[in-house]
Amino acid sequence: MLETPPPLALYVHIPWCVKKCPYCDFNSHQIPEKWDEPTYINALLRDFRSEYLFASGRPISSIFIGGGTPSLFSGEAYRVLLEGIREVATITGEAEITLEANPGTVDAQHFIDYRTVGINRISIGVQTFTDKALKKIGRIHDAGDVTRAVVCA
């Protein structure tokens, strides 16, 4: 048995998208007209609190927020999420906190808000820079949106 157990990596799933891409095999769904960020974040935190009991107090060295389209959620939602995690667990000082972003759902303010709440890495979903191919695979953005997202990040 290890004297000091290794740190944990945490995956947080945000299952909603503007629309479901036809090629996507992930657990994702078109976002309903009425959706409630706080209710979902609170459910995630309840689940985390109950499961973290089995982690023996191990620190978290990495958090990956994937989906779906996590960039549909606000910086405020992620502030509540990260503060809730910190109430229960230690997130190491050098922890990488990554958020997946769809180029069609972000702007400079989103990125500022995410950075402000502690997200320190953005993964921008780019399948191709060819507009015709993006349209064919059902993406909601074009190559220009990708460029704007990278510049804003």
mmCIF file with all atom_site columns, C-alpha atoms in Angstrom, residues 84-150:
data_model
loop_
_atom_site.group_PDB
_atom_site.id
_atom_site.type_symbol
_atom_site.label_atom_id
_atom_site.label_alt_id
_atom_site.label_comp_id
_atom_site.label_asym_id
_atom_site.label_entity_id
_atom_site.label_seq_id
_atom_site.pdbx_PDB_ins_code
_atom_site.Cartn_x
_atom_site.Cartn_y
_atom_site.Cartn_z
_atom_site.occupancy
_atom_site.B_iso_or_equiv
_atom_site.pdbx_formal_charge
_atom_site.auth_seq_id
_atom_site.auth_comp_id
_atom_site.auth_asym_id
_atom_site.auth_atom_id
_atom_site.pdbx_PDB_model_num
ATOM 1  C CA . GLY A 1 84  ? -18.342 23.743 -3.915  1.00 0.00 ? 84  GLY A CA 1
ATOM 2  C CA . ILE A 1 85  ? -15.588 21.292 -4.801  1.00 0.00 ? 85  ILE A CA 1
ATOM 3  C CA . ARG A 1 86  ? -13.102 23.265 -2.666  1.00 0.00 ? 86  ARG A CA 1
ATOM 4  C CA . GLU A 1 87  ? -15.466 23.087 0.326   1.00 0.00 ? 87  GLU A CA 1
ATOM 5  C CA . VAL A 1 88  ? -15.036 19.311 0.307   1.00 0.00 ? 88  VAL A CA 1
ATOM 6  C CA . ALA A 1 89  ? -11.675 18.620 -1.347  1.00 0.00 ? 89  ALA A CA 1
ATOM 7  C CA . THR A 1 90  ? -8.273  20.178 -1.804  1.00 0.00 ? 90  THR A CA 1
ATOM 8  C CA . ILE A 1 91  ? -7.505  21.297 -5.327  1.00 0.00 ? 91  ILE A CA 1
ATOM 9  C CA . THR A 1 92  ? -3.721  21.476 -5.628  1.00 0.00 ? 92  THR A CA 1
ATOM 10 C CA . GLY A 1 93  ? -2.202  24.866 -6.376  1.00 0.00 ? 93  GLY A CA 1
ATOM 11 C CA . GLU A 1 94  ? -0.794  23.703 -9.697  1.00 0.00 ? 94  GLU A CA 1
ATOM 12 C CA . ALA A 1 95  ? -4.035  21.979 -10.759 1.00 0.00 ? 95  ALA A CA 1
ATOM 13 C CA . GLU A 1 96  ? -4.940  22.189 -14.407 1.00 0.00 ? 96  GLU A CA 1
ATOM 14 C CA . ILE A 1 97  ? -8.614  23.105 -14.738 1.00 0.00 ? 97  ILE A CA 1
ATOM 15 C CA . THR A 1 98  ? -9.743  22.609 -18.322 1.00 0.00 ? 98  THR A CA 1
ATOM 16 C CA . LEU A 1 99  ? -13.010 23.546 -20.004 1.00 0.00 ? 99  LEU A CA 1
ATOM 17 C CA . GLU A 1 100 ? -14.069 22.361 -23.454 1.00 0.00 ? 100 GLU A CA 1
ATOM 18 C CA . ALA A 1 101 ? -15.357 25.232 -25.582 1.00 0.00 ? 101 ALA A CA 1
ATOM 19 C CA . ASN A 1 102 ? -17.324 25.185 -28.801 1.00 0.00 ? 102 ASN A CA 1
ATOM 20 C CA . PRO A 1 103 ? -16.192 28.042 -31.086 1.00 0.00 ? 103 PRO A CA 1
ATOM 21 C CA . GLY A 1 104 ? -19.850 28.871 -31.765 1.00 0.00 ? 104 GLY A CA 1
ATOM 22 C CA . THR A 1 105 ? -20.736 29.454 -28.104 1.00 0.00 ? 105 THR A CA 1
ATOM 23 C CA . VAL A 1 106 ? -17.992 31.704 -26.757 1.00 0.00 ? 106 VAL A CA 1
ATOM 24 C CA . ASP A 1 107 ? -16.796 35.273 -26.861 1.00 0.00 ? 107 ASP A CA 1
ATOM 25 C CA . ALA A 1 108 ? -14.108 37.257 -25.081 1.00 0.00 ? 108 ALA A CA 1
ATOM 26 C CA . GLN A 1 109 ? -16.304 37.828 -22.014 1.00 0.00 ? 109 GLN A CA 1
ATOM 27 C CA . HIS A 1 110 ? -16.871 34.072 -21.577 1.00 0.00 ? 110 HIS A CA 1
ATOM 28 C CA . PHE A 1 111 ? -13.116 33.486 -21.560 1.00 0.00 ? 111 PHE A CA 1
ATOM 29 C CA . ILE A 1 112 ? -12.527 36.352 -19.116 1.00 0.00 ? 112 ILE A CA 1
ATOM 30 C CA . ASP A 1 113 ? -15.210 34.954 -16.796 1.00 0.00 ? 113 ASP A CA 1
ATOM 31 C CA . TYR A 1 114 ? -13.787 31.428 -16.968 1.00 0.00 ? 114 TYR A CA 1
ATOM 32 C CA . ARG A 1 115 ? -10.264 32.649 -16.195 1.00 0.00 ? 115 ARG A CA 1
ATOM 33 C CA . THR A 1 116 ? -11.557 34.785 -13.314 1.00 0.00 ? 116 THR A CA 1
ATOM 34 C CA . VAL A 1 117 ? -13.143 31.759 -11.593 1.00 0.00 ? 117 VAL A CA 1
ATOM 35 C CA . GLY A 1 118 ? -10.004 29.621 -11.925 1.00 0.00 ? 118 GLY A CA 1
ATOM 36 C CA . ILE A 1 119 ? -10.292 27.801 -15.241 1.00 0.00 ? 119 ILE A CA 1
ATOM 37 C CA . ASN A 1 120 ? -6.738  27.908 -16.566 1.00 0.00 ? 120 ASN A CA 1
ATOM 38 C CA . ARG A 1 121 ? -6.961  25.854 -19.760 1.00 0.00 ? 121 ARG A CA 1
ATOM 39 C CA . ILE A 1 122 ? -9.438  25.975 -22.642 1.00 0.00 ? 122 ILE A CA 1
ATOM 40 C CA . SER A 1 123 ? -9.819  23.147 -25.145 1.00 0.00 ? 123 SER A CA 1
ATOM 41 C CA . ILE A 1 124 ? -11.429 24.568 -28.285 1.00 0.00 ? 124 ILE A CA 1
ATOM 42 C CA . GLY A 1 125 ? -13.288 21.935 -30.307 1.00 0.00 ? 125 GLY A CA 1
ATOM 43 C CA . VAL A 1 126 ? -11.984 22.193 -33.865 1.00 0.00 ? 126 VAL A CA 1
ATOM 44 C CA . GLN A 1 127 ? -12.818 19.321 -36.188 1.00 0.00 ? 127 GLN A CA 1
ATOM 45 C CA . THR A 1 128 ? -11.742 21.153 -39.347 1.00 0.00 ? 128 THR A CA 1
ATOM 46 C CA . PHE A 1 129 ? -11.074 24.645 -40.691 1.00 0.00 ? 129 PHE A CA 1
ATOM 47 C CA . THR A 1 130 ? -13.063 23.949 -43.873 1.00 0.00 ? 130 THR A CA 1
ATOM 48 C CA . ASP A 1 131 ? -16.487 25.589 -43.838 1.00 0.00 ? 131 ASP A CA 1
ATOM 49 C CA . LYS A 1 132 ? -18.001 23.044 -46.218 1.00 0.00 ? 132 LYS A CA 1
ATOM 50 C CA . ALA A 1 133 ? -16.860 20.155 -44.002 1.00 0.00 ? 133 ALA A CA 1
ATOM 51 C CA . LEU A 1 134 ? -18.071 21.916 -40.833 1.00 0.00 ? 134 LEU A CA 1
ATOM 52 C CA . LYS A 1 135 ? -21.510 22.329 -42.368 1.00 0.00 ? 135 LYS A CA 1
ATOM 53 C CA . LYS A 1 136 ? -21.559 18.723 -43.540 1.00 0.00 ? 136 LYS A CA 1
ATOM 54 C CA . ILE A 1 137 ? -20.824 17.357 -40.059 1.00 0.00 ? 137 ILE A CA 1
ATOM 55 C CA . GLY A 1 138 ? -23.458 19.605 -38.492 1.00 0.00 ? 138 GLY A CA 1
ATOM 56 C CA . ARG A 1 139 ? -21.271 22.012 -36.531 1.00 0.00 ? 139 ARG A CA 1
ATOM 57 C CA . ILE A 1 140 ? -22.843 25.321 -35.456 1.00 0.00 ? 140 ILE A CA 1
ATOM 58 C CA . HIS A 1 141 ? -19.757 27.412 -36.271 1.00 0.00 ? 141 HIS A CA 1
ATOM 59 C CA . ASP A 1 142 ? -17.602 28.232 -39.266 1.00 0.00 ? 142 ASP A CA 1
ATOM 60 C CA . ALA A 1 143 ? -13.845 28.605 -39.657 1.00 0.00 ? 143 ALA A CA 1
ATOM 61 C CA . GLY A 1 144 ? -14.077 32.333 -38.846 1.00 0.00 ? 144 GLY A CA 1
ATOM 62 C CA . ASP A 1 145 ? -15.686 31.501 -35.486 1.00 0.00 ? 145 ASP A CA 1
ATOM 63 C CA . VAL A 1 146 ? -12.776 29.162 -34.737 1.00 0.00 ? 146 VAL A CA 1
ATOM 64 C CA . THR A 1 147 ? -10.251 31.906 -35.448 1.00 0.00 ? 147 THR A CA 1
ATOM 65 C CA . ARG A 1 148 ? -12.187 34.405 -33.309 1.00 0.00 ? 148 ARG A CA 1
ATOM 66 C CA . ALA A 1 149 ? -12.395 31.914 -30.433 1.00 0.00 ? 149 ALA A CA 1
ATOM 67 C CA . VAL A 1 150 ? -8.652  31.241 -30.521 1.00 0.00 ? 150 VAL A CA 1
#
